[in-house]
Amino acid sequence: MKISKLANQGLMLETSKVRKKRNTKRNRIDASTINLRSYIDTRYNYLSVKRIFDIVVSSLVIVLIFSWLFPILWLLIKLDSKGPVFFVQKRVGFLGRSFPCLKFRTMYNNSEANTKQATEDDPRITRMGRFLRHSNLDEIPQFLNVLVGHMSVVGPRPHMYQDCSNFSMVVDAYKFRNLMKPGITGLAQVKGYRGPAQSFDKIFRRYQWDAFYVRNAGFWLDMRIVHRTAMQTLSYIFSKFVVIEELPGVAIGNEWIEPKRVLN
């Protein structure tokens, strides 16, 4: 089954051919264009385990976290601003298919919600919404998307249609990233490429990490991304209650962590 022109509401996935390289750990997909059947065949076991992992994790999060966190956030969101608790938006998913992506509402009601990216100091973002965005808690409802199969726990972040169209005109074969289900978290996000992408460098760097993930996706890479995401989320929430004046730089593996100041 060759993907040369998969269309969904005007979206085209520009892919056609695959080349496989042998690796001691797993087969790697090496191309900006790809054959879907070959891709699935080389990753069948991984994709099966990944789906089981998604069902187990999303079920646990919904029962153990979402069940009690939802009423608390519902009350805080309602007290902070008028409007619905959930924000539902059509996003680009697996192979360019449309799906309703769930989030806790982080903005005031506005007419540009489906076309304009949020910026760091965006006046549309509510006070509660700013905390939800930085802590990633606004994405907790997306575990419902994971449970029904629209998304995965780990994968390239889903874009709204306007962004996907714009980015595709900037980076060739940008929709290559749609060969994997979109994720609640992804490699680009833990590497720091999250939030608005309004320059070529940010768009291209984000695509590089997403494409790297599609070519090298594996269970242990997913576990590292989940672990890094959890640490980043807990670190942000913890920082809101503890004032840290300055931390020395430290080296972890080959990565140098620069000192940061947290002001509250």
mmCIF file of C-alpha atoms in Angstrom:
data_model
loop_
_atom_site.group_PDB
_atom_site.id
_atom_site.type_symbol
_atom_site.label_atom_id
_atom_site.label_comp_id
_atom_site.label_asym_id
_atom_site.label_seq_id
_atom_site.Cartn_x
_atom_site.Cartn_y
_atom_site.Cartn_z
ATOM 1 C CA MET A 1 0.000 0.000 0.000
ATOM 2 C CA LYS A 2 1.889 3.013 -1.249
ATOM 3 C CA ILE A 3 1.238 6.427 0.262
ATOM 4 C CA SER A 4 1.713 8.929 -2.496
ATOM 5 C CA LYS A 5 -1.368 11.052 -2.020
ATOM 6 C CA LEU A 6 -3.430 10.436 1.081
ATOM 7 C CA ALA A 7 -5.983 13.186 1.286
ATOM 8 C CA ASN A 8 -8.295 14.186 4.064
ATOM 9 C CA GLN A 9 -10.004 17.558 3.832
ATOM 10 C CA GLY A 10 -7.337 18.820 1.499
ATOM 11 C CA LEU A 11 -4.374 17.397 3.442
ATOM 12 C CA MET A 12 -1.798 15.517 1.385
ATOM 13 C CA LEU A 13 0.783 13.194 2.878
ATOM 14 C CA GLU A 14 3.664 13.400 0.411
ATOM 15 C CA THR A 15 5.242 9.990 0.810
ATOM 16 C CA SER A 16 5.954 7.225 -1.677
ATOM 17 C CA LYS A 17 8.959 5.009 -1.071
ATOM 18 C CA VAL A 18 10.898 3.239 1.670
ATOM 19 C CA ARG A 19 14.471 2.205 2.230
ATOM 20 C CA LYS A 20 15.357 -0.049 5.112
ATOM 21 C CA LYS A 21 18.670 -0.212 6.937
ATOM 22 C CA ARG A 22 19.689 -3.062 9.201
ATOM 23 C CA ASN A 23 20.535 -2.060 12.757
ATOM 24 C CA THR A 24 21.691 -4.213 15.681
ATOM 25 C CA LYS A 25 18.764 -2.984 17.787
ATOM 26 C CA ARG A 26 15.982 -2.583 15.254
ATOM 27 C CA ASN A 27 15.217 -1.720 11.655
ATOM 28 C CA ARG A 28 15.412 1.974 10.909
ATOM 29 C CA ILE A 29 13.344 3.803 8.345
ATOM 30 C CA ASP A 30 15.625 6.052 6.330
ATOM 31 C CA ALA A 31 13.735 8.373 4.034
ATOM 32 C CA SER A 32 11.590 11.435 3.949
ATOM 33 C CA THR A 33 9.195 9.309 1.883
ATOM 34 C CA ILE A 34 7.914 5.946 2.985
ATOM 35 C CA ASN A 35 5.775 2.910 2.161
ATOM 36 C CA LEU A 36 3.101 2.433 4.819
ATOM 37 C CA ARG A 37 2.908 -1.354 4.637
ATOM 38 C CA SER A 38 6.669 -1.732 4.958
ATOM 39 C CA TYR A 39 6.709 0.694 7.874
ATOM 40 C CA ILE A 40 4.000 -1.231 9.744
ATOM 41 C CA ASP A 41 5.602 -4.606 8.958
ATOM 42 C CA THR A 42 8.959 -3.533 10.407
ATOM 43 C CA ARG A 43 7.295 -2.116 13.544
ATOM 44 C CA TYR A 44 4.366 -4.504 14.030
ATOM 45 C CA ASN A 45 5.459 -5.843 17.441
ATOM 46 C CA TYR A 46 6.366 -2.378 18.699
ATOM 47 C CA LEU A 47 3.089 -0.837 17.509
ATOM 48 C CA SER A 48 1.113 -3.644 19.171
ATOM 49 C CA VAL A 49 2.934 -3.141 22.496
ATOM 50 C CA LYS A 50 2.565 0.613 22.119
ATOM 51 C CA ARG A 51 -1.223 0.299 21.781
ATOM 52 C CA ILE A 52 -1.448 -1.952 24.845
ATOM 53 C CA PHE A 53 0.698 0.542 26.769
ATOM 54 C CA ASP A 54 -1.573 3.399 25.643
ATOM 55 C CA ILE A 55 -4.714 1.591 26.831
ATOM 56 C CA VAL A 56 -3.216 0.648 30.205
ATOM 57 C CA VAL A 57 -1.700 4.056 30.938
ATOM 58 C CA SER A 58 -4.704 6.088 29.776
ATOM 59 C CA SER A 59 -7.052 3.897 31.820
ATOM 60 C CA LEU A 60 -4.910 4.327 34.943
ATOM 61 C CA VAL A 61 -4.624 8.092 34.481
ATOM 62 C CA ILE A 62 -8.385 8.472 33.943
ATOM 63 C CA VAL A 63 -9.263 6.378 37.012
ATOM 64 C CA LEU A 64 -6.487 7.420 39.406
ATOM 65 C CA ILE A 65 -5.848 11.064 38.431
ATOM 66 C CA PHE A 66 -8.478 12.518 36.125
ATOM 67 C CA SER A 67 -11.371 11.283 38.293
ATOM 68 C CA TRP A 68 -10.417 13.487 41.270
ATOM 69 C CA LEU A 69 -8.456 16.214 39.474
ATOM 70 C CA PHE A 70 -11.289 17.042 37.092
ATOM 71 C CA PRO A 71 -13.715 18.499 39.692
ATOM 72 C CA ILE A 72 -10.913 20.622 41.186
ATOM 73 C CA LEU A 73 -9.829 22.041 37.833
ATOM 74 C CA TRP A 74 -13.468 22.405 36.748
ATOM 75 C CA LEU A 75 -14.094 24.679 39.744
ATOM 76 C CA LEU A 76 -10.889 26.699 39.289
ATOM 77 C CA ILE A 77 -11.486 27.217 35.558
ATOM 78 C CA LYS A 78 -15.087 28.276 36.172
ATOM 79 C CA LEU A 79 -14.061 30.723 38.905
ATOM 80 C CA ASP A 80 -11.300 32.188 36.746
ATOM 81 C CA SER A 81 -13.301 32.959 33.590
ATOM 82 C CA LYS A 82 -16.587 32.400 31.815
ATOM 83 C CA GLY A 83 -16.934 29.626 29.266
ATOM 84 C CA PRO A 84 -16.839 25.829 28.978
ATOM 85 C CA VAL A 85 -14.344 23.759 30.942
ATOM 86 C CA PHE A 86 -13.229 21.786 27.884
ATOM 87 C CA PHE A 87 -11.881 23.154 24.626
ATOM 88 C CA VAL A 88 -12.500 20.785 21.713
ATOM 89 C CA GLN A 89 -10.624 21.437 18.487
ATOM 90 C CA LYS A 90 -10.241 19.503 15.231
ATOM 91 C CA ARG A 91 -6.610 18.434 14.927
ATOM 92 C CA VAL A 92 -4.541 16.591 12.321
ATOM 93 C CA GLY A 93 -3.974 12.996 13.373
ATOM 94 C CA PHE A 94 -2.628 9.732 11.982
ATOM 95 C CA LEU A 95 -2.195 9.931 8.184
ATOM 96 C CA GLY A 96 -3.806 13.372 8.168
ATOM 97 C CA ARG A 97 -7.138 12.187 9.548
ATOM 98 C CA SER A 98 -9.206 14.631 11.538
ATOM 99 C CA PHE A 99 -10.093 14.007 15.182
ATOM 100 C CA PRO A 100 -11.571 16.079 18.041
ATOM 101 C CA CYS A 101 -8.703 16.898 20.410
ATOM 102 C CA LEU A 102 -9.698 17.555 24.036
ATOM 103 C CA LYS A 103 -8.057 20.074 26.351
ATOM 104 C CA PHE A 104 -8.969 22.024 29.419
ATOM 105 C CA ARG A 105 -9.840 25.541 28.261
ATOM 106 C CA THR A 106 -6.939 27.918 28.847
ATOM 107 C CA MET A 107 -8.183 30.986 26.946
ATOM 108 C CA TYR A 108 -11.053 33.401 27.050
ATOM 109 C CA ASN A 109 -13.597 32.688 24.333
ATOM 110 C CA ASN A 110 -12.252 34.236 21.126
ATOM 111 C CA SER A 111 -12.800 33.985 17.378
ATOM 112 C CA GLU A 112 -9.124 33.183 16.605
ATOM 113 C CA ALA A 113 -8.829 30.032 18.734
ATOM 114 C CA ASN A 114 -8.748 27.738 15.676
ATOM 115 C CA THR A 115 -6.445 29.805 13.489
ATOM 116 C CA LYS A 116 -3.954 31.732 15.641
ATOM 117 C CA GLN A 117 -1.214 30.154 17.749
ATOM 118 C CA ALA A 118 -0.931 31.178 21.375
ATOM 119 C CA THR A 119 2.131 33.257 22.227
ATOM 120 C CA GLU A 120 4.015 33.527 25.529
ATOM 121 C CA ASP A 121 2.250 36.702 26.686
ATOM 122 C CA ASP A 122 -0.959 36.131 24.773
ATOM 123 C CA PRO A 123 -3.744 38.259 26.313
ATOM 124 C CA ARG A 124 -6.256 35.542 25.386
ATOM 125 C CA ILE A 125 -4.758 33.175 27.975
ATOM 126 C CA THR A 126 -6.472 33.215 31.351
ATOM 127 C CA ARG A 127 -4.626 33.296 34.668
ATOM 128 C CA MET A 128 -5.540 29.684 35.374
ATOM 129 C CA GLY A 129 -4.826 28.798 31.754
ATOM 130 C CA ARG A 130 -1.234 29.975 32.055
ATOM 131 C CA PHE A 131 -0.617 27.565 34.923
ATOM 132 C CA LEU A 132 -2.348 24.720 33.089
ATOM 133 C CA ARG A 133 -0.259 25.271 29.971
ATOM 134 C CA HIS A 134 3.112 25.439 31.720
ATOM 135 C CA SER A 135 2.353 22.400 33.876
ATOM 136 C CA ASN A 136 0.894 20.386 30.944
ATOM 137 C CA LEU A 137 -2.236 19.743 33.011
ATOM 138 C CA ASP A 138 -4.389 21.234 30.250
ATOM 139 C CA GLU A 139 -3.651 18.096 28.233
ATOM 140 C CA ILE A 140 -4.905 15.589 30.828
ATOM 141 C CA PRO A 141 -8.258 15.174 28.966
ATOM 142 C CA GLN A 142 -6.312 13.916 25.958
ATOM 143 C CA PHE A 143 -5.927 10.578 27.744
ATOM 144 C CA LEU A 144 -9.539 10.077 26.667
ATOM 145 C CA ASN A 145 -8.317 10.553 23.069
ATOM 146 C CA VAL A 146 -5.605 7.979 23.748
ATOM 147 C CA LEU A 147 -8.074 5.459 25.171
ATOM 148 C CA VAL A 148 -10.322 5.568 22.087
ATOM 149 C CA GLY A 149 -7.339 5.407 19.708
ATOM 150 C CA HIS A 150 -7.160 8.943 18.297
ATOM 151 C CA MET A 151 -3.802 9.584 19.951
ATOM 152 C CA SER A 152 -0.908 7.838 21.677
ATOM 153 C CA VAL A 153 0.853 8.701 24.922
ATOM 154 C CA VAL A 154 4.022 9.444 22.925
ATOM 155 C CA GLY A 155 4.168 10.853 19.409
ATOM 156 C CA PRO A 156 4.442 14.106 17.465
ATOM 157 C CA ARG A 157 2.098 16.731 18.887
ATOM 158 C CA PRO A 158 -1.109 17.176 16.836
ATOM 159 C CA HIS A 159 -1.441 20.479 15.004
ATOM 160 C CA MET A 160 -4.532 22.423 14.148
ATOM 161 C CA TYR A 161 -5.172 22.484 10.402
ATOM 162 C CA GLN A 162 -4.018 26.052 9.879
ATOM 163 C CA ASP A 163 -0.611 25.341 11.433
ATOM 164 C CA CYS A 164 -0.177 22.059 9.576
ATOM 165 C CA SER A 165 -0.883 23.788 6.271
ATOM 166 C CA ASN A 166 1.469 26.692 7.054
ATOM 167 C CA PHE A 167 4.314 24.466 8.253
ATOM 168 C CA SER A 168 3.995 22.231 5.189
ATOM 169 C CA MET A 169 4.709 25.220 2.964
ATOM 170 C CA VAL A 170 7.872 25.980 4.936
ATOM 171 C CA VAL A 171 9.353 22.481 5.353
ATOM 172 C CA ASP A 172 9.229 19.876 2.563
ATOM 173 C CA ALA A 173 7.586 16.562 3.519
ATOM 174 C CA TYR A 174 6.470 18.050 6.843
ATOM 175 C CA LYS A 175 3.536 15.644 6.937
ATOM 176 C CA PHE A 176 5.968 12.725 7.179
ATOM 177 C CA ARG A 177 5.446 13.123 10.946
ATOM 178 C CA ASN A 178 1.814 12.015 10.502
ATOM 179 C CA LEU A 179 2.977 8.416 9.983
ATOM 180 C CA MET A 180 2.775 8.040 13.771
ATOM 181 C CA LYS A 181 -0.264 8.745 15.898
ATOM 182 C CA PRO A 182 -0.023 12.162 17.545
ATOM 183 C CA GLY A 183 1.008 12.064 21.191
ATOM 184 C CA ILE A 184 0.289 13.817 24.454
ATOM 185 C CA THR A 185 4.024 14.287 24.707
ATOM 186 C CA GLY A 186 6.811 13.864 22.183
ATOM 187 C CA LEU A 187 10.534 14.057 21.566
ATOM 188 C CA ALA A 188 10.377 17.638 20.294
ATOM 189 C CA GLN A 189 8.548 18.736 23.443
ATOM 190 C CA VAL A 190 11.025 17.242 25.931
ATOM 191 C CA LYS A 191 13.842 18.803 23.892
ATOM 192 C CA GLY A 192 12.315 22.223 24.534
ATOM 193 C CA TYR A 193 10.415 22.795 21.280
ATOM 194 C CA ARG A 194 6.934 23.465 22.574
ATOM 195 C CA GLY A 195 4.575 26.395 22.417
ATOM 196 C CA PRO A 196 4.373 28.759 19.441
ATOM 197 C CA ALA A 197 6.521 28.065 16.371
ATOM 198 C CA GLN A 198 6.674 31.384 14.547
ATOM 199 C CA SER A 199 10.087 31.212 12.888
ATOM 200 C CA PHE A 200 11.644 28.880 10.338
ATOM 201 C CA ASP A 201 14.235 27.687 12.871
ATOM 202 C CA LYS A 202 11.603 26.643 15.434
ATOM 203 C CA ILE A 203 9.421 24.963 12.817
ATOM 204 C CA PHE A 204 12.349 23.114 11.261
ATOM 205 C CA ARG A 205 13.927 22.040 14.574
ATOM 206 C CA ARG A 206 10.600 20.723 15.798
ATOM 207 C CA TYR A 207 10.148 18.807 12.562
ATOM 208 C CA GLN A 208 13.669 17.352 12.856
ATOM 209 C CA TRP A 209 12.916 15.847 16.263
ATOM 210 C CA ASP A 210 9.500 14.589 15.110
ATOM 211 C CA ALA A 211 11.013 12.974 12.004
ATOM 212 C CA PHE A 212 13.789 11.456 14.115
ATOM 213 C CA TYR A 213 11.135 9.939 16.370
ATOM 214 C CA VAL A 214 9.171 8.474 13.447
ATOM 215 C CA ARG A 215 12.324 6.829 12.069
ATOM 216 C CA ASN A 216 13.618 5.570 15.427
ATOM 217 C CA ALA A 217 10.453 4.967 17.460
ATOM 218 C CA GLY A 218 10.780 2.158 19.973
ATOM 219 C CA PHE A 219 9.451 1.176 23.385
ATOM 220 C CA TRP A 220 12.501 2.291 25.357
ATOM 221 C CA LEU A 221 12.627 5.637 23.576
ATOM 222 C CA ASP A 222 8.967 6.097 24.525
ATOM 223 C CA MET A 223 9.780 5.297 28.169
ATOM 224 C CA ARG A 224 12.565 7.887 28.220
ATOM 225 C CA ILE A 225 10.241 10.522 26.783
ATOM 226 C CA VAL A 226 7.512 9.690 29.326
ATOM 227 C CA HIS A 227 10.034 9.861 32.175
ATOM 228 C CA ARG A 228 11.444 13.198 30.993
ATOM 229 C CA THR A 229 7.934 14.635 30.597
ATOM 230 C CA ALA A 230 6.934 13.541 34.104
ATOM 231 C CA MET A 231 10.068 15.100 35.596
ATOM 232 C CA GLN A 232 9.521 18.383 33.741
ATOM 233 C CA THR A 233 5.876 18.552 34.823
ATOM 234 C CA LEU A 234 6.614 17.773 38.482
ATOM 235 C CA SER A 235 9.522 20.214 38.468
ATOM 236 C CA TYR A 236 7.296 23.047 37.228
ATOM 237 C CA ILE A 237 4.504 22.304 39.727
ATOM 238 C CA PHE A 238 7.035 22.039 42.567
ATOM 239 C CA SER A 239 8.661 25.331 41.547
ATOM 240 C CA LYS A 240 5.345 27.153 42.022
ATOM 241 C CA PHE A 241 5.486 26.391 45.733
ATOM 242 C CA VAL A 242 9.216 26.605 46.417
ATOM 243 C CA VAL A 243 11.465 29.594 45.695
ATOM 244 C CA ILE A 244 14.826 28.540 44.321
ATOM 245 C CA GLU A 245 17.352 31.360 44.125
ATOM 246 C CA GLU A 246 20.016 29.775 41.963
ATOM 247 C CA LEU A 247 21.192 26.313 41.065
ATOM 248 C CA PRO A 248 24.708 25.368 39.904
ATOM 249 C CA GLY A 249 25.112 23.957 36.434
ATOM 250 C CA VAL A 250 25.439 20.188 36.326
ATOM 251 C CA ALA A 251 26.333 17.646 33.681
ATOM 252 C CA ILE A 252 24.030 14.658 33.136
ATOM 253 C CA GLY A 253 25.459 12.259 30.603
ATOM 254 C CA ASN A 254 26.461 14.407 27.645
ATOM 255 C CA GLU A 255 23.956 17.145 28.409
ATOM 256 C CA TRP A 256 24.923 20.268 30.324
ATOM 257 C CA ILE A 257 22.106 21.709 32.390
ATOM 258 C CA GLU A 258 22.516 25.469 32.767
ATOM 259 C CA PRO A 259 21.603 27.150 36.068
ATOM 260 C CA LYS A 260 18.185 28.778 36.169
ATOM 261 C CA ARG A 261 16.438 31.158 38.483
ATOM 262 C CA VAL A 262 12.875 30.551 39.577
ATOM 263 C CA LEU A 263 11.073 33.628 40.783
ATOM 264 C CA ASN A 264 7.652 33.351 42.396
#
